């Protein structure tokens, strides 16, 4: 059976540059903290990658700390903000990834409007309600389930005017758009994941503005200037650096991915006029479609498409493999009848026309068979 991969938001296909860099780094012995020749070789791999990642997001290399992925980076952003034991205030967007939303139970939730964009007037009111605690506002650049973009400039402007700082989970933004300039946008803390950009899984980074200091949330050997103890994942970091370095060369491929998404939505609207396309009129990144097929549970759709060799997901992929109702769609005001029946189709750097054709054929056949409308 032909396999069709349309789940780039869960994990992008590995780019050849990453594979080459990983394999080369695997053959390089040494611990980056060792002072001998082997350690120095590993250190060079890590530092070269740091330069590439930093360049990709418009910051100086010493702003970047490598982590095991964006989940760890997001935890560090939220828990490491402020001095240890200092009470801090955190305001987090209602459609954030669980690695932001579920980290600190006392965080205040910033709602989104029905179009999925955070309610700026509400943010202003929350910020006006000042207290003495340092405040962190955490809003992602691009949503992983819907592709909806948040107005980061406006969020930063409002937060800074009130003396608050901004964390931005840019995991999907760097995958979807190729890059995002942290300094230019005035973001104070940025978190990244390599595998959404076509690098290896299990490696990510956090970048912190020069005038801000986070405190470590794990103790150990003091690597990464004490902010993230633990021997660096040298091969993973090498792969991450390689995809950042190669990113400009993929700009055209990302444009093609966006064109495929647009064609998918046009075809669906034409061939099934009642199709519900979530976020269709919202500011949105170009590579993802979120499609509800009323009356057919999302898991059923994912399994039916899988039988045809097509990999898509029901909302966000989660570790248990089970699907739960999307908190993103719920926050936008969708009821179970829509959010329980929505699948996510995401294109990426290696997506081609045939992927779209195969998806359409399988999807329309499934919809004819299963849909209640
Ligand atoms: N934030 C967003 C927006 C994501 O899409 C993901 C991955 N699903 C993460 C954070 C977590 O990243 P990682 O897989 O590197 O832990």
PDB file of N, CA and C and ligand atoms in Angstrom, residues 9 69-71 74 97 99 140 142 144 169 171-172 193 195-196, ligand 1:
ATOM      1  N   UNK A   9       2.384  18.414  11.468  1.00  0.00           N
ATOM      2  CA  UNK A   9       2.305  19.143  12.735  1.00  0.00           C
ATOM      3  C   UNK A   9       2.618  18.237  13.919  1.00  0.00           C
ATOM      4  N   UNK A  69      13.412  19.061  24.054  1.00  0.00           N
ATOM      5  CA  UNK A  69      12.267  19.310  23.172  1.00  0.00           C
ATOM      6  C   UNK A  69      11.512  20.519  23.677  1.00  0.00           C
ATOM      7  N   UNK A  70      10.390  20.805  23.034  1.00  0.00           N
ATOM      8  CA  UNK A  70       9.640  21.993  23.422  1.00  0.00           C
ATOM      9  C   UNK A  70       8.851  21.781  24.712  1.00  0.00           C
ATOM     10  N   UNK A  71       8.514  20.536  25.007  1.00  0.00           N
ATOM     11  CA  UNK A  71       7.791  20.296  26.262  1.00  0.00           C
ATOM     12  C   UNK A  71       8.663  20.739  27.433  1.00  0.00           C
ATOM     13  N   UNK A  74       9.095  24.579  27.338  1.00  0.00           N
ATOM     14  CA  UNK A  74       7.918  25.306  27.822  1.00  0.00           C
ATOM     15  C   UNK A  74       7.805  25.214  29.344  1.00  0.00           C
ATOM     16  N   UNK A  97      -0.531  24.742  23.864  1.00  0.00           N
ATOM     17  CA  UNK A  97      -0.207  23.317  23.980  1.00  0.00           C
ATOM     18  C   UNK A  97      -0.234  22.946  25.467  1.00  0.00           C
ATOM     19  N   UNK A  99       1.838  21.518  27.190  1.00  0.00           N
ATOM     20  CA  UNK A  99       3.120  21.738  27.877  1.00  0.00           C
ATOM     21  C   UNK A  99       3.265  23.176  28.365  1.00  0.00           C
ATOM     22  N   UNK A 140       1.275  31.282  22.095  1.00  0.00           N
ATOM     23  CA  UNK A 140       2.002  30.662  20.990  1.00  0.00           C
ATOM     24  C   UNK A 140       1.877  31.497  19.709  1.00  0.00           C
ATOM     25  N   UNK A 142       1.786  30.095  16.435  1.00  0.00           N
ATOM     26  CA  UNK A 142       0.897  29.378  15.509  1.00  0.00           C
ATOM     27  C   UNK A 142       0.357  28.153  16.244  1.00  0.00           C
ATOM     28  N   UNK A 144      -0.985  24.484  16.965  1.00  0.00           N
ATOM     29  CA  UNK A 144      -0.649  23.184  16.382  1.00  0.00           C
ATOM     30  C   UNK A 144      -1.858  22.457  15.794  1.00  0.00           C
ATOM     31  N   UNK A 169       5.617  30.213  22.397  1.00  0.00           N
ATOM     32  CA  UNK A 169       5.892  28.864  21.910  1.00  0.00           C
ATOM     33  C   UNK A 169       5.852  28.960  20.378  1.00  0.00           C
ATOM     34  N   UNK A 171       6.987  26.666  18.250  1.00  0.00           N
ATOM     35  CA  UNK A 171       7.207  25.333  17.689  1.00  0.00           C
ATOM     36  C   UNK A 171       6.606  25.203  16.290  1.00  0.00           C
ATOM     37  N   UNK A 172       5.341  25.534  16.162  1.00  0.00           N
ATOM     38  CA  UNK A 172       4.682  25.351  14.863  1.00  0.00           C
ATOM     39  C   UNK A 172       5.026  26.490  13.914  1.00  0.00           C
ATOM     40  N   UNK A 193      11.132  23.419  18.867  1.00  0.00           N
ATOM     41  CA  UNK A 193      11.308  21.977  18.807  1.00  0.00           C
ATOM     42  C   UNK A 193      11.867  21.620  17.439  1.00  0.00           C
ATOM     43  N   UNK A 195      11.857  18.741  15.740  1.00  0.00           N
ATOM     44  CA  UNK A 195      11.190  17.806  14.825  1.00  0.00           C
ATOM     45  C   UNK A 195      10.047  18.420  14.031  1.00  0.00           C
ATOM     46  N   UNK A 196       9.602  19.606  14.395  1.00  0.00           N
ATOM     47  CA  UNK A 196       8.551  20.235  13.582  1.00  0.00           C
ATOM     48  C   UNK A 196       9.150  20.938  12.367  1.00  0.00           C
TER      49      UNK A 196
HETATM   50  N1  LIG B   1       4.173  23.161  21.541  1.00  0.00           N
HETATM   51  C1  LIG B   1       3.506  22.928  20.410  1.00  0.00           C
HETATM   52  C2  LIG B   1       2.712  24.019  19.799  1.00  0.00           C
HETATM   53  C3  LIG B   1       3.556  21.673  19.812  1.00  0.00           C
HETATM   54  O1  LIG B   1       2.894  21.448  18.671  1.00  0.00           O
HETATM   55  C4  LIG B   1       4.331  20.655  20.408  1.00  0.00           C
HETATM   56  C5  LIG B   1       4.406  19.271  19.799  1.00  0.00           C
HETATM   57  N2  LIG B   1       3.158  18.685  19.561  1.00  0.00           N
HETATM   58  C6  LIG B   1       5.011  20.952  21.586  1.00  0.00           C
HETATM   59  C7  LIG B   1       4.912  22.206  22.123  1.00  0.00           C
HETATM   60  C8  LIG B   1       5.866  19.909  22.280  1.00  0.00           C
HETATM   61  O2  LIG B   1       7.046  19.712  21.570  1.00  0.00           O
HETATM   62  P1  LIG B   1       7.969  18.442  21.791  1.00  0.00           P
HETATM   63  O3  LIG B   1       7.367  17.342  20.985  1.00  0.00           O
HETATM   64  O4  LIG B   1       9.312  18.850  21.250  1.00  0.00           O
HETATM   65  O5  LIG B   1       8.036  18.160  23.243  1.00  0.00           O
END
